């Protein structure tokens, strides 16, 4: 089992950041790698068990199932139902924690997965840097813009 991980500090309160992240259908509003998102069967995006279909900027498609959503813990977990990535048993968690020294948030995004040994390092790098860190960088920019507006 491999793990991919990225984290950042967002200069905004945890509740503000969580309000953006908790929308399981909202990735295209802040993650620049996601072109479109839709929730299957018209279900609410905060219903555990709902499935979203993401269209990436390159046209590839991913289906993900919301496994857990906690407003108390400010966290969500999801898995791949279908993806172009050569991995199995993928499960990711996105979490927001308050930074007690100032008005900021600690945001972490991680995933565990299984991949062939020949793909493992590349997939870890793809998720940690190409998806998670780039998404967290975009989240910081999005939060900064919305706070100025």
PDB file of C-alpha atoms in Angstrom:
ATOM      1  CA  UNK A   1       0.000   0.000   0.000  1.00  0.00           C
ATOM      2  CA  UNK A   2       1.355   3.412  -0.984  1.00  0.00           C
ATOM      3  CA  UNK A   3       0.542   6.816   0.415  1.00  0.00           C
ATOM      4  CA  UNK A   4       0.484  10.225  -1.248  1.00  0.00           C
ATOM      5  CA  UNK A   5       0.351  13.335   0.924  1.00  0.00           C
ATOM      6  CA  UNK A   6       0.323  17.122   0.609  1.00  0.00           C
ATOM      7  CA  UNK A   7      -0.479  19.930   3.023  1.00  0.00           C
ATOM      8  CA  UNK A   8      -0.551  23.693   3.215  1.00  0.00           C
ATOM      9  CA  UNK A   9      -1.487  26.647   5.366  1.00  0.00           C
ATOM     10  CA  UNK A  10      -4.385  28.734   4.074  1.00  0.00           C
ATOM     11  CA  UNK A  11      -4.631  32.269   5.523  1.00  0.00           C
ATOM     12  CA  UNK A  12      -8.328  32.022   6.387  1.00  0.00           C
ATOM     13  CA  UNK A  13     -10.399  30.539   9.235  1.00  0.00           C
ATOM     14  CA  UNK A  14     -10.980  26.778   9.141  1.00  0.00           C
ATOM     15  CA  UNK A  15     -14.756  27.193   8.825  1.00  0.00           C
ATOM     16  CA  UNK A  16     -14.298  29.441   5.775  1.00  0.00           C
ATOM     17  CA  UNK A  17     -11.978  26.957   4.074  1.00  0.00           C
ATOM     18  CA  UNK A  18     -14.150  23.977   5.016  1.00  0.00           C
ATOM     19  CA  UNK A  19     -17.235  25.660   3.538  1.00  0.00           C
ATOM     20  CA  UNK A  20     -15.454  25.626   0.168  1.00  0.00           C
ATOM     21  CA  UNK A  21     -13.955  22.140   0.385  1.00  0.00           C
ATOM     22  CA  UNK A  22     -16.988  20.300   1.795  1.00  0.00           C
ATOM     23  CA  UNK A  23     -18.949  20.723  -1.462  1.00  0.00           C
ATOM     24  CA  UNK A  24     -18.246  17.338  -3.065  1.00  0.00           C
ATOM     25  CA  UNK A  25     -19.436  18.787  -6.396  1.00  0.00           C
ATOM     26  CA  UNK A  26     -17.422  22.005  -6.053  1.00  0.00           C
ATOM     27  CA  UNK A  27     -13.893  21.040  -7.144  1.00  0.00           C
ATOM     28  CA  UNK A  28     -14.077  22.963 -10.444  1.00  0.00           C
ATOM     29  CA  UNK A  29     -14.617  26.210  -8.507  1.00  0.00           C
ATOM     30  CA  UNK A  30     -11.164  26.001  -6.943  1.00  0.00           C
ATOM     31  CA  UNK A  31      -9.049  23.164  -8.430  1.00  0.00           C
ATOM     32  CA  UNK A  32      -7.595  24.238 -11.767  1.00  0.00           C
ATOM     33  CA  UNK A  33      -7.125  20.628 -12.913  1.00  0.00           C
ATOM     34  CA  UNK A  34     -10.862  19.931 -12.888  1.00  0.00           C
ATOM     35  CA  UNK A  35     -12.980  21.165 -15.806  1.00  0.00           C
ATOM     36  CA  UNK A  36     -16.401  19.845 -14.731  1.00  0.00           C
ATOM     37  CA  UNK A  37     -18.118  17.943 -11.959  1.00  0.00           C
ATOM     38  CA  UNK A  38     -21.559  16.425 -11.619  1.00  0.00           C
ATOM     39  CA  UNK A  39     -23.271  14.292  -8.997  1.00  0.00           C
ATOM     40  CA  UNK A  40     -24.944  11.190 -10.403  1.00  0.00           C
ATOM     41  CA  UNK A  41     -28.698  10.759 -10.094  1.00  0.00           C
ATOM     42  CA  UNK A  42     -29.218  14.356  -8.890  1.00  0.00           C
ATOM     43  CA  UNK A  43     -28.320  13.444  -5.312  1.00  0.00           C
ATOM     44  CA  UNK A  44     -27.158  16.139  -2.870  1.00  0.00           C
ATOM     45  CA  UNK A  45     -23.363  16.615  -2.891  1.00  0.00           C
ATOM     46  CA  UNK A  46     -23.126  16.098   0.862  1.00  0.00           C
ATOM     47  CA  UNK A  47     -24.926  12.748   0.902  1.00  0.00           C
ATOM     48  CA  UNK A  48     -22.506   9.994   1.901  1.00  0.00           C
ATOM     49  CA  UNK A  49     -22.645   7.427  -0.872  1.00  0.00           C
ATOM     50  CA  UNK A  50     -23.190   9.898  -3.701  1.00  0.00           C
ATOM     51  CA  UNK A  51     -20.967   9.540  -6.734  1.00  0.00           C
ATOM     52  CA  UNK A  52     -19.401  12.421  -8.621  1.00  0.00           C
ATOM     53  CA  UNK A  53     -18.064  12.362 -12.126  1.00  0.00           C
ATOM     54  CA  UNK A  54     -15.109  14.656 -12.686  1.00  0.00           C
ATOM     55  CA  UNK A  55     -13.847  15.713 -16.092  1.00  0.00           C
ATOM     56  CA  UNK A  56     -10.206  16.719 -15.997  1.00  0.00           C
ATOM     57  CA  UNK A  57      -8.775  19.528 -18.104  1.00  0.00           C
ATOM     58  CA  UNK A  58      -7.277  16.919 -20.470  1.00  0.00           C
ATOM     59  CA  UNK A  59     -10.722  15.356 -20.992  1.00  0.00           C
ATOM     60  CA  UNK A  60     -10.136  12.257 -18.855  1.00  0.00           C
ATOM     61  CA  UNK A  61     -12.962  11.226 -16.546  1.00  0.00           C
ATOM     62  CA  UNK A  62     -12.950   9.993 -12.936  1.00  0.00           C
ATOM     63  CA  UNK A  63     -15.837   8.677 -10.846  1.00  0.00           C
ATOM     64  CA  UNK A  64     -15.534   9.021  -7.078  1.00  0.00           C
ATOM     65  CA  UNK A  65     -17.789   7.937  -4.216  1.00  0.00           C
ATOM     66  CA  UNK A  66     -18.157  10.030  -1.058  1.00  0.00           C
ATOM     67  CA  UNK A  67     -17.366   7.637   1.794  1.00  0.00           C
ATOM     68  CA  UNK A  68     -17.503  10.028   4.757  1.00  0.00           C
ATOM     69  CA  UNK A  69     -18.225  13.691   5.426  1.00  0.00           C
ATOM     70  CA  UNK A  70     -17.823  15.258   8.863  1.00  0.00           C
ATOM     71  CA  UNK A  71     -18.503  18.908   9.583  1.00  0.00           C
ATOM     72  CA  UNK A  72     -17.308  18.345  13.164  1.00  0.00           C
ATOM     73  CA  UNK A  73     -13.905  17.048  11.996  1.00  0.00           C
ATOM     74  CA  UNK A  74     -13.948  19.151   8.810  1.00  0.00           C
ATOM     75  CA  UNK A  75     -12.998  16.114   6.747  1.00  0.00           C
ATOM     76  CA  UNK A  76     -14.195  14.031   3.833  1.00  0.00           C
ATOM     77  CA  UNK A  77     -13.096  10.726   2.394  1.00  0.00           C
ATOM     78  CA  UNK A  78     -13.781   9.302  -1.031  1.00  0.00           C
ATOM     79  CA  UNK A  79     -12.641   6.505  -3.301  1.00  0.00           C
ATOM     80  CA  UNK A  80     -12.274   5.833  -7.003  1.00  0.00           C
ATOM     81  CA  UNK A  81     -15.145   4.036  -8.656  1.00  0.00           C
ATOM     82  CA  UNK A  82     -13.450   4.439 -12.063  1.00  0.00           C
ATOM     83  CA  UNK A  83     -10.278   6.252 -13.035  1.00  0.00           C
ATOM     84  CA  UNK A  84      -7.622   6.397 -15.762  1.00  0.00           C
ATOM     85  CA  UNK A  85      -4.895   5.876 -13.139  1.00  0.00           C
ATOM     86  CA  UNK A  86      -3.268   2.416 -12.815  1.00  0.00           C
ATOM     87  CA  UNK A  87      -4.154   2.001  -9.124  1.00  0.00           C
ATOM     88  CA  UNK A  88      -6.460  -0.123  -6.974  1.00  0.00           C
ATOM     89  CA  UNK A  89      -7.953   0.364  -3.533  1.00  0.00           C
ATOM     90  CA  UNK A  90      -7.615   4.155  -3.785  1.00  0.00           C
ATOM     91  CA  UNK A  91      -9.039   6.077  -0.822  1.00  0.00           C
ATOM     92  CA  UNK A  92      -8.405   9.768  -0.201  1.00  0.00           C
ATOM     93  CA  UNK A  93      -9.073  12.130   2.689  1.00  0.00           C
ATOM     94  CA  UNK A  94      -9.205  15.916   2.650  1.00  0.00           C
ATOM     95  CA  UNK A  95      -9.118  17.612   6.052  1.00  0.00           C
ATOM     96  CA  UNK A  96      -9.084  21.173   7.417  1.00  0.00           C
ATOM     97  CA  UNK A  97      -7.736  21.992  10.883  1.00  0.00           C
ATOM     98  CA  UNK A  98      -7.644  25.393  12.581  1.00  0.00           C
ATOM     99  CA  UNK A  99      -4.236  26.933  13.200  1.00  0.00           C
ATOM    100  CA  UNK A 100      -4.504  28.277  16.721  1.00  0.00           C
ATOM    101  CA  UNK A 101      -1.710  30.815  16.278  1.00  0.00           C
ATOM    102  CA  UNK A 102      -3.493  33.248  13.964  1.00  0.00           C
ATOM    103  CA  UNK A 103      -6.442  33.248  11.637  1.00  0.00           C
ATOM    104  CA  UNK A 104      -5.391  30.387   9.377  1.00  0.00           C
ATOM    105  CA  UNK A 105      -6.095  26.771   8.458  1.00  0.00           C
ATOM    106  CA  UNK A 106      -3.956  23.702   8.029  1.00  0.00           C
ATOM    107  CA  UNK A 107      -5.254  21.686   5.078  1.00  0.00           C
ATOM    108  CA  UNK A 108      -4.054  18.185   4.288  1.00  0.00           C
ATOM    109  CA  UNK A 109      -4.931  15.874   1.435  1.00  0.00           C
ATOM    110  CA  UNK A 110      -3.810  12.279   1.400  1.00  0.00           C
ATOM    111  CA  UNK A 111      -4.544   8.985  -0.286  1.00  0.00           C
ATOM    112  CA  UNK A 112      -3.633   5.360   0.095  1.00  0.00           C
ATOM    113  CA  UNK A 113      -3.631   3.061  -2.914  1.00  0.00           C
ATOM    114  CA  UNK A 114      -2.131  -0.054  -4.410  1.00  0.00           C
ATOM    115  CA  UNK A 115      -0.187   0.046  -7.659  1.00  0.00           C
ATOM    116  CA  UNK A 116       2.187  -2.191  -9.547  1.00  0.00           C
ATOM    117  CA  UNK A 117       5.746  -1.694  -8.337  1.00  0.00           C
ATOM    118  CA  UNK A 118       6.654  -0.172 -11.709  1.00  0.00           C
ATOM    119  CA  UNK A 119       3.879   2.477 -11.330  1.00  0.00           C
ATOM    120  CA  UNK A 120       4.058   3.123  -7.582  1.00  0.00           C
ATOM    121  CA  UNK A 121       6.521   6.051  -7.464  1.00  0.00           C
ATOM    122  CA  UNK A 122       4.947   7.770 -10.464  1.00  0.00           C
ATOM    123  CA  UNK A 123       1.446   7.479  -9.002  1.00  0.00           C
ATOM    124  CA  UNK A 124       2.585   8.726  -5.599  1.00  0.00           C
ATOM    125  CA  UNK A 125       4.151  11.749  -7.327  1.00  0.00           C
ATOM    126  CA  UNK A 126       1.107  12.300  -9.551  1.00  0.00           C
ATOM    127  CA  UNK A 127      -1.284  12.348  -6.610  1.00  0.00           C
ATOM    128  CA  UNK A 128       0.923  14.206  -4.094  1.00  0.00           C
ATOM    129  CA  UNK A 129       2.194  16.899  -6.444  1.00  0.00           C
ATOM    130  CA  UNK A 130       0.058  16.863  -9.579  1.00  0.00           C
ATOM    131  CA  UNK A 131      -3.327  16.574  -7.882  1.00  0.00           C
ATOM    132  CA  UNK A 132      -3.095  17.408  -4.180  1.00  0.00           C
ATOM    133  CA  UNK A 133      -0.410  20.100  -3.967  1.00  0.00           C
ATOM    134  CA  UNK A 134      -1.531  21.827  -7.161  1.00  0.00           C
ATOM    135  CA  UNK A 135      -5.091  21.727  -5.830  1.00  0.00           C
ATOM    136  CA  UNK A 136      -4.077  23.134  -2.457  1.00  0.00           C
ATOM    137  CA  UNK A 137      -2.120  25.921  -4.175  1.00  0.00           C
ATOM    138  CA  UNK A 138      -5.211  26.722  -6.257  1.00  0.00           C
ATOM    139  CA  UNK A 139      -7.364  26.606  -3.103  1.00  0.00           C
ATOM    140  CA  UNK A 140      -5.172  29.258  -1.458  1.00  0.00           C
ATOM    141  CA  UNK A 141      -5.559  31.500  -4.509  1.00  0.00           C
ATOM    142  CA  UNK A 142      -9.315  30.933  -4.591  1.00  0.00           C
ATOM    143  CA  UNK A 143      -9.706  31.734  -0.891  1.00  0.00           C
ATOM    144  CA  UNK A 144      -7.612  34.890  -1.280  1.00  0.00           C
ATOM    145  CA  UNK A 145      -9.795  36.079  -4.184  1.00  0.00           C
ATOM    146  CA  UNK A 146     -13.084  35.358  -2.408  1.00  0.00           C
ATOM    147  CA  UNK A 147     -11.928  37.103   0.768  1.00  0.00           C
ATOM    148  CA  UNK A 148     -11.042  40.253  -1.186  1.00  0.00           C
ATOM    149  CA  UNK A 149     -14.405  40.351  -2.966  1.00  0.00           C
TER     150      UNK A 149
END
